[in-house]
mmCIF file of C-alpha atoms in Angstrom:
data_model
loop_
_atom_site.group_PDB
_atom_site.id
_atom_site.type_symbol
_atom_site.label_atom_id
_atom_site.label_comp_id
_atom_site.label_asym_id
_atom_site.label_seq_id
_atom_site.Cartn_x
_atom_site.Cartn_y
_atom_site.Cartn_z
ATOM 1 C CA MET X 1 -39.634 14.827 2.847
ATOM 2 C CA ARG X 2 -39.593 11.589 4.847
ATOM 3 C CA LYS X 3 -37.713 11.786 8.147
ATOM 4 C CA ILE X 4 -34.979 9.201 8.492
ATOM 5 C CA SER X 5 -34.599 7.611 11.945
ATOM 6 C CA THR X 6 -31.119 7.754 13.425
ATOM 7 C CA ASP X 7 -31.897 5.131 16.085
ATOM 8 C CA THR X 8 -29.891 1.948 15.890
ATOM 9 C CA LEU X 9 -31.467 -1.504 15.920
ATOM 10 C CA TRP X 10 -30.563 -1.811 19.626
ATOM 11 C CA ASP X 11 -32.274 1.525 20.385
ATOM 12 C CA LEU X 12 -35.451 0.337 18.685
ATOM 13 C CA ALA X 13 -35.368 -2.999 20.516
ATOM 14 C CA ALA X 14 -34.840 -1.282 23.877
ATOM 15 C CA ALA X 15 -37.737 1.074 23.193
ATOM 16 C CA GLU X 16 -40.002 -1.844 22.308
ATOM 17 C CA VAL X 17 -39.128 -3.681 25.547
ATOM 18 C CA GLN X 18 -39.672 -0.504 27.564
ATOM 19 C CA ASN X 19 -43.057 -0.012 25.908
ATOM 20 C CA ARG X 20 -44.124 -3.562 26.715
ATOM 21 C CA ASN X 21 -42.994 -3.212 30.329
ATOM 22 C CA SER X 22 -44.913 0.034 30.769
ATOM 23 C CA ASN X 23 -48.059 -1.679 29.503
ATOM 24 C CA THR X 24 -47.723 -4.559 31.940
ATOM 25 C CA SER X 25 -50.372 -4.542 34.648
ATOM 26 C CA GLU X 26 -49.397 -3.625 38.202
ATOM 27 C CA ASP X 27 -49.750 -7.182 39.483
ATOM 28 C CA HIS X 28 -47.666 -8.496 36.594
ATOM 29 C CA GLY X 29 -50.464 -10.742 35.444
ATOM 30 C CA GLY X 30 -50.139 -9.785 31.771
ATOM 31 C CA GLY X 31 -52.961 -9.528 29.304
ATOM 32 C CA ASP X 32 -55.498 -12.203 28.419
ATOM 33 C CA GLY X 33 -53.719 -15.304 27.219
ATOM 34 C CA ALA X 34 -50.284 -14.023 28.232
ATOM 35 C CA VAL X 35 -48.193 -16.092 30.604
ATOM 36 C CA SER X 36 -47.483 -14.372 33.904
ATOM 37 C CA GLN X 37 -44.110 -14.870 35.568
ATOM 38 C CA ARG X 38 -43.567 -13.806 39.168
ATOM 39 C CA THR X 39 -40.711 -14.320 41.598
ATOM 40 C CA VAL X 40 -41.228 -15.156 45.272
ATOM 41 C CA PHE X 41 -38.232 -15.089 47.611
ATOM 42 C CA ILE X 42 -38.675 -16.979 50.904
ATOM 43 C CA VAL X 43 -36.387 -16.152 53.832
ATOM 44 C CA GLY X 44 -36.647 -16.549 57.588
ATOM 45 C CA SER X 45 -35.684 -18.323 60.773
ATOM 46 C CA LYS X 46 -33.313 -21.260 60.616
ATOM 47 C CA THR X 47 -35.342 -24.499 60.926
ATOM 48 C CA GLY X 48 -38.433 -22.299 61.002
ATOM 49 C CA GLY X 49 -40.437 -24.479 58.616
ATOM 50 C CA LYS X 50 -39.911 -22.585 55.343
ATOM 51 C CA SER X 51 -39.552 -25.736 53.231
ATOM 52 C CA SER X 52 -42.556 -27.424 54.843
ATOM 53 C CA ILE X 53 -44.747 -24.391 54.243
ATOM 54 C CA LEU X 54 -43.590 -24.076 50.631
ATOM 55 C CA LEU X 55 -44.260 -27.744 49.841
ATOM 56 C CA ARG X 56 -47.723 -27.539 51.371
ATOM 57 C CA CYS X 57 -48.535 -24.401 49.380
ATOM 58 C CA LEU X 58 -47.454 -26.184 46.189
ATOM 59 C CA ASP X 59 -49.459 -29.329 47.099
ATOM 60 C CA ARG X 60 -46.308 -31.421 46.897
ATOM 61 C CA ASP X 61 -46.275 -34.592 48.979
ATOM 62 C CA GLU X 62 -42.529 -34.713 49.543
ATOM 63 C CA ALA X 63 -40.354 -35.264 52.582
ATOM 64 C CA THR X 64 -38.702 -32.046 53.704
ATOM 65 C CA LYS X 65 -34.942 -31.795 53.952
ATOM 66 C CA PRO X 66 -32.572 -29.065 55.131
ATOM 67 C CA THR X 67 -32.203 -26.256 52.599
ATOM 68 C CA LEU X 68 -28.655 -26.122 51.220
ATOM 69 C CA ALA X 69 -27.759 -22.432 51.138
ATOM 70 C CA LEU X 70 -30.120 -21.202 48.384
ATOM 71 C CA GLU X 71 -32.534 -23.445 46.509
ATOM 72 C CA TYR X 72 -34.766 -22.833 43.493
ATOM 73 C CA THR X 73 -37.975 -24.450 42.368
ATOM 74 C CA PHE X 74 -41.010 -23.262 40.431
ATOM 75 C CA GLY X 75 -44.752 -23.602 40.442
ATOM 76 C CA ARG X 76 -47.252 -23.510 37.585
ATOM 77 C CA ARG X 77 -50.954 -22.760 37.630
ATOM 78 C CA ALA X 78 -53.559 -22.339 34.886
ATOM 79 C CA ARG X 79 -55.987 -19.433 35.181
ATOM 80 C CA GLY X 80 -58.720 -21.305 33.382
ATOM 81 C CA HIS X 81 -59.574 -24.080 30.951
ATOM 82 C CA ASN X 82 -57.255 -24.271 27.939
ATOM 83 C CA THR X 83 -55.208 -21.289 29.085
ATOM 84 C CA PRO X 84 -51.417 -21.069 29.424
ATOM 85 C CA LYS X 85 -50.066 -21.818 32.893
ATOM 86 C CA ASP X 86 -48.640 -18.927 34.884
ATOM 87 C CA ILE X 87 -45.195 -19.501 36.358
ATOM 88 C CA ALA X 88 -43.881 -18.649 39.813
ATOM 89 C CA HIS X 89 -40.117 -18.689 40.307
ATOM 90 C CA LEU X 90 -39.541 -19.695 43.926
ATOM 91 C CA TRP X 91 -36.299 -19.117 45.818
ATOM 92 C CA GLU X 92 -35.671 -20.291 49.382
ATOM 93 C CA LEU X 93 -32.774 -19.079 51.510
ATOM 94 C CA GLY X 94 -31.478 -21.529 54.106
ATOM 95 C CA GLY X 95 -29.321 -20.965 57.153
ATOM 96 C CA GLY X 96 -31.385 -18.220 58.772
ATOM 97 C CA THR X 97 -29.330 -15.015 58.769
ATOM 98 C CA SER X 98 -25.938 -16.652 58.208
ATOM 99 C CA LEU X 99 -26.239 -16.694 54.411
ATOM 100 C CA SER X 100 -27.976 -13.350 53.912
ATOM 101 C CA ASP X 101 -25.290 -12.341 51.388
ATOM 102 C CA LEU X 102 -26.989 -14.681 48.901
ATOM 103 C CA VAL X 103 -29.980 -12.347 48.498
ATOM 104 C CA GLN X 104 -28.141 -10.880 45.511
ATOM 105 C CA ILE X 105 -28.952 -13.992 43.464
ATOM 106 C CA PRO X 106 -32.792 -13.856 43.479
ATOM 107 C CA ILE X 107 -32.994 -10.051 43.754
ATOM 108 C CA THR X 108 -31.796 -8.749 40.393
ATOM 109 C CA PRO X 109 -32.717 -5.936 37.992
ATOM 110 C CA LEU X 110 -34.688 -8.499 35.989
ATOM 111 C CA SER X 111 -36.688 -9.901 38.925
ATOM 112 C CA ILE X 112 -37.623 -6.789 40.912
ATOM 113 C CA ARG X 113 -40.587 -5.872 38.722
ATOM 114 C CA SER X 114 -42.430 -9.035 39.746
ATOM 115 C CA LEU X 115 -40.757 -9.818 43.072
ATOM 116 C CA SER X 116 -42.429 -10.545 46.404
ATOM 117 C CA LEU X 117 -40.796 -11.434 49.723
ATOM 118 C CA ILE X 118 -42.032 -13.957 52.285
ATOM 119 C CA LEU X 119 -40.470 -13.723 55.742
ATOM 120 C CA VAL X 120 -41.018 -16.821 57.914
ATOM 121 C CA LEU X 121 -40.457 -16.224 61.641
ATOM 122 C CA ASP X 122 -40.342 -19.072 64.166
ATOM 123 C CA LEU X 123 -42.858 -18.097 66.873
ATOM 124 C CA SER X 124 -41.467 -20.753 69.212
ATOM 125 C CA GLN X 125 -38.149 -18.836 69.380
ATOM 126 C CA PRO X 126 -39.272 -15.310 70.352
ATOM 127 C CA SER X 127 -35.815 -14.264 71.601
ATOM 128 C CA ARG X 128 -34.370 -14.735 68.104
ATOM 129 C CA LEU X 129 -37.330 -13.380 66.189
ATOM 130 C CA LEU X 130 -36.536 -9.665 65.940
ATOM 131 C CA ARG X 131 -32.842 -10.142 65.130
ATOM 132 C CA THR X 132 -33.727 -12.560 62.337
ATOM 133 C CA MET X 133 -36.331 -10.181 60.933
ATOM 134 C CA GLU X 134 -34.109 -7.101 61.041
ATOM 135 C CA THR X 135 -31.086 -8.823 59.494
ATOM 136 C CA LEU X 136 -32.975 -10.397 56.600
ATOM 137 C CA LEU X 137 -35.176 -7.408 55.796
ATOM 138 C CA GLN X 138 -32.157 -5.102 55.816
ATOM 139 C CA ALA X 139 -30.216 -7.436 53.507
ATOM 140 C CA ALA X 140 -33.155 -7.646 51.095
ATOM 141 C CA HIS X 141 -33.789 -3.890 51.233
ATOM 142 C CA THR X 142 -30.138 -3.089 50.500
ATOM 143 C CA GLN X 143 -30.035 -5.461 47.541
ATOM 144 C CA LEU X 144 -33.302 -4.055 46.184
ATOM 145 C CA GLY X 145 -31.702 -0.620 46.209
ATOM 146 C CA LYS X 146 -28.688 -1.929 44.300
ATOM 147 C CA ALA X 147 -30.865 -3.709 41.743
ATOM 148 C CA CYS X 148 -32.927 -0.558 41.248
ATOM 149 C CA SER X 149 -29.784 1.511 40.706
ATOM 150 C CA GLN X 150 -28.538 -0.976 38.115
ATOM 151 C CA THR X 151 -31.884 -0.829 36.329
ATOM 152 C CA GLN X 152 -31.762 2.956 36.158
ATOM 153 C CA ALA X 153 -28.125 2.929 35.055
ATOM 154 C CA HIS X 154 -28.953 0.668 32.099
ATOM 155 C CA ALA X 155 -32.036 2.647 31.125
ATOM 156 C CA GLY X 156 -31.660 5.517 28.685
ATOM 157 C CA ALA X 157 -32.234 9.043 29.964
ATOM 158 C CA LYS X 158 -35.513 9.315 28.073
ATOM 159 C CA HIS X 159 -36.829 6.110 29.697
ATOM 160 C CA LYS X 160 -35.830 6.764 33.300
ATOM 161 C CA ALA X 161 -39.190 8.170 34.245
ATOM 162 C CA SER X 162 -40.860 4.806 33.664
ATOM 163 C CA SER X 163 -38.155 2.733 35.344
ATOM 164 C CA PHE X 164 -39.210 0.617 38.306
ATOM 165 C CA GLN X 165 -38.287 2.291 41.572
ATOM 166 C CA PRO X 166 -38.747 -0.030 44.584
ATOM 167 C CA ALA X 167 -37.905 2.733 47.045
ATOM 168 C CA ALA X 168 -40.997 4.628 45.879
ATOM 169 C CA ARG X 169 -43.669 1.958 46.403
ATOM 170 C CA VAL X 170 -46.903 3.936 46.447
ATOM 171 C CA LEU X 171 -49.845 2.908 48.626
ATOM 172 C CA PRO X 172 -53.487 3.674 47.783
ATOM 173 C CA LYS X 173 -54.707 7.008 49.081
ATOM 174 C CA ASP X 174 -57.198 5.302 51.425
ATOM 175 C CA TYR X 175 -54.544 3.005 52.967
ATOM 176 C CA PRO X 176 -54.766 3.327 56.784
ATOM 177 C CA ASP X 177 -52.045 5.550 58.317
ATOM 178 C CA ARG X 178 -50.557 6.008 54.859
ATOM 179 C CA GLU X 179 -48.419 9.010 55.779
ATOM 180 C CA LEU X 180 -46.947 7.307 58.860
ATOM 181 C CA LEU X 181 -45.752 4.113 57.197
ATOM 182 C CA SER X 182 -42.502 3.010 55.598
ATOM 183 C CA PRO X 183 -43.692 0.495 52.980
ATOM 184 C CA PHE X 184 -41.259 -2.270 52.144
ATOM 185 C CA PRO X 185 -40.079 -1.790 48.536
ATOM 186 C CA VAL X 186 -41.847 -4.949 47.298
ATOM 187 C CA PRO X 187 -44.934 -6.822 48.547
ATOM 188 C CA LEU X 188 -44.091 -8.481 51.870
ATOM 189 C CA LEU X 189 -45.786 -11.375 53.660
ATOM 190 C CA ILE X 190 -44.760 -12.163 57.243
ATOM 191 C CA ILE X 191 -45.577 -15.717 58.330
ATOM 192 C CA GLY X 192 -45.378 -16.635 62.019
ATOM 193 C CA SER X 193 -44.661 -20.369 61.923
ATOM 194 C CA LYS X 194 -44.984 -23.157 64.511
ATOM 195 C CA TYR X 195 -48.105 -21.645 66.028
ATOM 196 C CA ASP X 196 -48.802 -24.933 67.827
ATOM 197 C CA LEU X 197 -45.591 -24.500 69.851
ATOM 198 C CA PHE X 198 -46.247 -20.776 70.268
ATOM 199 C CA LEU X 199 -49.351 -21.666 72.294
ATOM 200 C CA GLU X 200 -47.087 -23.078 75.011
ATOM 201 C CA LEU X 201 -46.025 -19.519 75.936
ATOM 202 C CA GLU X 202 -47.890 -17.571 78.600
ATOM 203 C CA SER X 203 -50.823 -15.606 77.231
ATOM 204 C CA ASP X 204 -49.278 -12.236 78.196
ATOM 205 C CA LYS X 205 -46.096 -13.081 76.302
ATOM 206 C CA ARG X 206 -48.060 -14.268 73.280
ATOM 207 C CA LYS X 207 -49.838 -10.917 73.285
ATOM 208 C CA VAL X 208 -46.502 -9.062 73.204
ATOM 209 C CA VAL X 209 -45.361 -11.086 70.177
ATOM 210 C CA SER X 210 -48.680 -10.691 68.374
ATOM 211 C CA LYS X 211 -49.028 -6.938 68.912
ATOM 212 C CA THR X 212 -45.383 -6.266 68.029
ATOM 213 C CA LEU X 213 -45.618 -8.187 64.773
ATOM 214 C CA ARG X 214 -48.895 -6.434 63.989
ATOM 215 C CA PHE X 215 -47.198 -3.056 64.435
ATOM 216 C CA ILE X 216 -44.166 -4.047 62.337
ATOM 217 C CA GLY X 217 -46.320 -5.630 59.645
ATOM 218 C CA HIS X 218 -48.506 -2.533 59.369
ATOM 219 C CA TYR X 219 -45.494 -0.202 59.453
ATOM 220 C CA TYR X 220 -44.009 -2.013 56.422
ATOM 221 C CA ALA X 221 -47.430 -2.306 54.698
ATOM 222 C CA ALA X 222 -47.088 -6.086 54.871
ATOM 223 C CA SER X 223 -49.539 -8.936 55.320
ATOM 224 C CA LEU X 224 -49.257 -11.030 58.482
ATOM 225 C CA ILE X 225 -50.437 -14.551 59.219
ATOM 226 C CA PHE X 226 -49.741 -17.093 61.977
ATOM 227 C CA THR X 227 -49.777 -20.738 60.956
ATOM 228 C CA SER X 228 -48.831 -24.315 61.770
ATOM 229 C CA THR X 229 -48.211 -27.098 59.292
ATOM 230 C CA LYS X 230 -50.166 -29.356 61.671
ATOM 231 C CA SER X 231 -53.386 -27.433 61.030
ATOM 232 C CA GLU X 232 -55.176 -27.863 57.699
ATOM 233 C CA LEU X 233 -57.296 -24.758 58.301
ATOM 234 C CA GLN X 234 -54.312 -22.532 59.059
ATOM 235 C CA MET X 235 -52.358 -23.881 56.101
ATOM 236 C CA SER X 236 -55.337 -23.313 53.812
ATOM 237 C CA LYS X 237 -55.329 -19.623 54.757
ATOM 238 C CA THR X 238 -51.546 -19.466 54.367
ATOM 239 C CA LYS X 239 -51.800 -21.022 50.920
ATOM 240 C CA SER X 240 -54.303 -18.328 49.937
ATOM 241 C CA PHE X 241 -51.759 -15.607 50.796
ATOM 242 C CA PHE X 242 -49.006 -17.511 48.965
ATOM 243 C CA ASN X 243 -51.108 -17.935 45.812
ATOM 244 C CA HIS X 244 -51.873 -14.217 45.851
ATOM 245 C CA LEU X 245 -48.154 -13.415 45.626
ATOM 246 C CA ALA X 246 -47.143 -16.286 43.349
ATOM 247 C CA PHE X 247 -50.073 -16.315 40.915
ATOM 248 C CA GLY X 248 -52.087 -13.162 41.555
ATOM 249 C CA LEU X 249 -55.124 -14.991 42.944
ATOM 250 C CA GLU X 250 -57.516 -13.494 45.476
ATOM 251 C CA ARG X 251 -56.294 -13.697 49.073
ATOM 252 C CA GLY X 252 -59.645 -14.622 50.546
ATOM 253 C CA LYS X 253 -61.642 -12.551 53.012
ATOM 254 C CA SER X 254 -60.552 -14.192 56.268
ATOM 255 C CA VAL X 255 -59.310 -11.677 58.871
ATOM 256 C CA SER X 256 -58.400 -12.206 62.536
ATOM 257 C CA PHE X 257 -56.963 -9.617 64.940
ATOM 258 C CA ASP X 258 -57.544 -11.635 68.120
ATOM 259 C CA SER X 259 -54.179 -12.309 69.825
ATOM 260 C CA SER X 260 -55.650 -15.433 71.435
ATOM 261 C CA LYS X 261 -56.104 -16.922 67.959
ATOM 262 C CA PRO X 262 -53.887 -17.248 64.855
ATOM 263 C CA LEU X 263 -53.540 -13.788 63.306
ATOM 264 C CA VAL X 264 -54.739 -13.342 59.723
ATOM 265 C CA ILE X 265 -54.187 -9.742 58.641
ATOM 266 C CA PRO X 266 -54.042 -8.807 54.935
ATOM 267 C CA SER X 267 -52.086 -5.660 54.140
ATOM 268 C CA GLY X 268 -54.230 -2.560 54.458
ATOM 269 C CA SER X 269 -56.702 -4.043 56.939
ATOM 270 C CA ASP X 270 -54.940 -3.017 60.163
ATOM 271 C CA SER X 271 -54.270 0.395 61.707
ATOM 272 C CA PHE X 272 -52.277 1.899 64.554
ATOM 273 C CA ILE X 273 -55.510 2.722 66.401
ATOM 274 C CA GLN X 274 -56.618 -0.926 66.275
ATOM 275 C CA ILE X 275 -53.176 -2.143 67.345
ATOM 276 C CA GLY X 276 -53.003 0.224 70.307
ATOM 277 C CA SER X 277 -49.969 1.033 72.426
ATOM 278 C CA PRO X 278 -47.159 -1.381 73.374
ATOM 279 C CA PRO X 279 -48.006 -3.671 76.315
ATOM 280 C CA THR X 280 -45.822 -1.936 78.921
ATOM 281 C CA SER X 281 -47.309 -2.958 82.280
ATOM 282 C CA ASP X 282 -43.856 -3.770 83.700
ATOM 283 C CA VAL X 283 -41.841 -1.286 81.632
ATOM 284 C CA ASP X 284 -41.240 2.439 82.096
ATOM 285 C CA ILE X 285 -41.455 3.828 78.555
ATOM 286 C CA GLY X 286 -39.510 6.933 79.519
ATOM 287 C CA SER X 287 -36.506 4.853 80.516
ATOM 288 C CA LEU X 288 -36.269 3.184 77.112
ATOM 289 C CA HIS X 289 -35.037 6.307 75.237
ATOM 290 C CA ALA X 290 -36.652 5.214 71.985
ATOM 291 C CA LYS X 291 -35.836 7.223 68.852
ATOM 292 C CA SER X 292 -39.049 6.371 66.987
ATOM 293 C CA PRO X 293 -42.319 4.456 67.469
ATOM 294 C CA LEU X 294 -40.773 1.429 65.744
ATOM 295 C CA ASP X 295 -37.759 1.609 68.051
ATOM 296 C CA LEU X 296 -40.091 1.854 71.064
ATOM 297 C CA TRP X 297 -41.938 -1.302 70.096
ATOM 298 C CA LYS X 298 -38.646 -3.149 69.620
ATOM 299 C CA LYS X 299 -37.323 -2.037 73.018
ATOM 300 C CA VAL X 300 -40.525 -3.079 74.772
ATOM 301 C CA TYR X 301 -40.364 -6.443 73.014
ATOM 302 C CA GLU X 302 -36.736 -6.972 74.032
ATOM 303 C CA SER X 303 -37.565 -6.118 77.641
ATOM 304 C CA VAL X 304 -39.864 -9.152 77.623
ATOM 305 C CA PHE X 305 -37.738 -11.335 75.341
ATOM 306 C CA PRO X 306 -34.070 -10.344 75.815
ATOM 307 C CA PRO X 307 -32.178 -11.105 72.597
ATOM 308 C CA GLU X 308 -29.707 -13.934 72.837
ATOM 309 C CA SER X 309 -26.073 -12.940 73.261
ATOM 310 C CA ILE X 310 -23.802 -13.065 70.232
ATOM 311 C CA SER X 311 -22.072 -16.190 71.537
ATOM 312 C CA GLU X 312 -25.399 -17.989 72.034
ATOM 313 C CA ASN X 313 -26.867 -16.943 68.723
ATOM 314 C CA LYS X 314 -23.732 -17.173 66.593
ATOM 315 C CA GLU X 315 -24.480 -18.760 63.230
ATOM 316 C CA LEU X 316 -21.903 -20.549 61.152
ATOM 317 C CA LYS X 317 -20.741 -18.791 58.003
ATOM 318 C CA ASP X 318 -19.277 -22.064 56.688
ATOM 319 C CA PRO X 319 -22.059 -24.570 55.866
ATOM 320 C CA ALA X 320 -19.415 -27.336 55.882
ATOM 321 C CA LYS X 321 -19.255 -26.948 59.674
ATOM 322 C CA ASP X 322 -23.018 -26.902 60.187
ATOM 323 C CA PRO X 323 -24.224 -30.089 62.004
ATOM 324 C CA GLN X 324 -27.415 -30.275 59.924
ATOM 325 C CA TYR X 325 -25.329 -30.948 56.792
ATOM 326 C CA SER X 326 -23.119 -33.617 58.391
ATOM 327 C CA GLU X 327 -21.798 -36.480 56.232
ATOM 328 C CA PRO X 328 -19.711 -38.901 58.398
ATOM 329 C CA GLN X 329 -17.463 -40.228 55.626
ATOM 330 C CA VAL X 330 -16.900 -36.839 54.034
ATOM 331 C CA ASP X 331 -16.389 -35.153 57.403
ATOM 332 C CA SER X 332 -13.803 -37.721 58.555
ATOM 333 C CA MET X 333 -11.833 -37.321 55.326
ATOM 334 C CA ARG X 334 -12.095 -33.523 55.643
ATOM 335 C CA ALA X 335 -10.756 -33.733 59.217
ATOM 336 C CA GLN X 336 -7.842 -35.880 58.030
ATOM 337 C CA LYS X 337 -6.984 -33.407 55.262
ATOM 338 C CA ASP X 338 -7.208 -30.503 57.700
ATOM 339 C CA GLN X 339 -4.703 -32.250 59.963
ATOM 340 C CA GLU X 340 -2.366 -32.875 57.030
ATOM 341 C CA LEU X 341 -2.638 -29.208 56.075
ATOM 342 C CA GLN X 342 -1.774 -28.082 59.600
ATOM 343 C CA GLN X 343 1.226 -30.413 59.663
ATOM 344 C CA TYR X 344 2.393 -29.087 56.293
ATOM 345 C CA ARG X 345 2.137 -25.513 57.565
ATOM 346 C CA ARG X 346 4.169 -26.358 60.681
ATOM 347 C CA ASN X 347 6.880 -28.070 58.617
ATOM 348 C CA ALA X 348 6.995 -25.142 56.171
ATOM 349 C CA ALA X 349 7.310 -22.638 59.025
ATOM 350 C CA LYS X 350 10.100 -24.715 60.567
ATOM 351 C CA SER X 351 11.964 -24.847 57.249
ATOM 352 C CA TRP X 352 11.801 -21.045 56.857
ATOM 353 C CA LYS X 353 13.169 -20.568 60.362
ATOM 354 C CA GLU X 354 16.114 -22.920 59.617
ATOM 355 C CA LEU X 355 16.880 -20.998 56.433
ATOM 356 C CA GLU X 356 16.913 -17.708 58.345
ATOM 357 C CA LEU X 357 19.344 -19.149 60.921
ATOM 358 C CA ASP X 358 21.690 -20.415 58.195
ATOM 359 C CA THR X 359 21.872 -16.975 56.616
#
């Protein structure tokens, strides 16, 4: 006797989608002839050159302008002759750390399967570098956890085993120091920008920045590259890393560990032995009271580059008050309306006081 299925149409559709997702390749490239769609989220230092780097990677000859909060664009690239063009959804977060709450827009249950993160750090501002990195990575990590939870909540119990779990990103068994790392939930590329200005620092200080970022990059199983938009060679290498994340292309074989030169370190090519110990010639490690190796490296770094005080590094939560978005006519009218509002509030308060006296 033929068995009658009790699944609803929605159950069948959900099962079909789940089956297709489980058959998708790890790099989200799809099968032959299928269009690949990836999402790349670019965050980093305020005025750190994110837009300039993105435009150069997309071969767009456009004048850069300040990023307004969160901006979206896309890139397309054909894998061969007469083949469909793969699509990269590109999000850029402006404002440095001040608008980190907006990470919830690009990082969603739908995007996390094909999501990569690019963190751009301004090498010419070493005192702000670690705070920017920690704030943005924490915001992205938290949102990834929320998106993962939402994905699992929507999945049926019988499909949970195949649900994407960013917290459980698995590295290859031959990955250096595999058991000692804390891989970031999605592929991460750290770009040290403005390398031309970075060269103005003393060589010993440059070494501290380079070795610290090498340690952090390896600890998170990330790729690391130093670049300048003024150098065609450096931008060519940066573009190779970008295309790997956005379109699944090969990264290239260029590698450089020399702290006197721009670093080019693909994920999996570095190790704690190669990085060595923190440069602590003027620091007593025992006095730092570090809780972990990562904490030790951060404390050594901050002993060389003290983080700016909160008052010095305070970022505006209201973009309307940010000087880079100034509009003289709009701002003057806004100031006039603010004054009118204050006057209205004073008059209203005075009226309430008079009413209380009368009663």
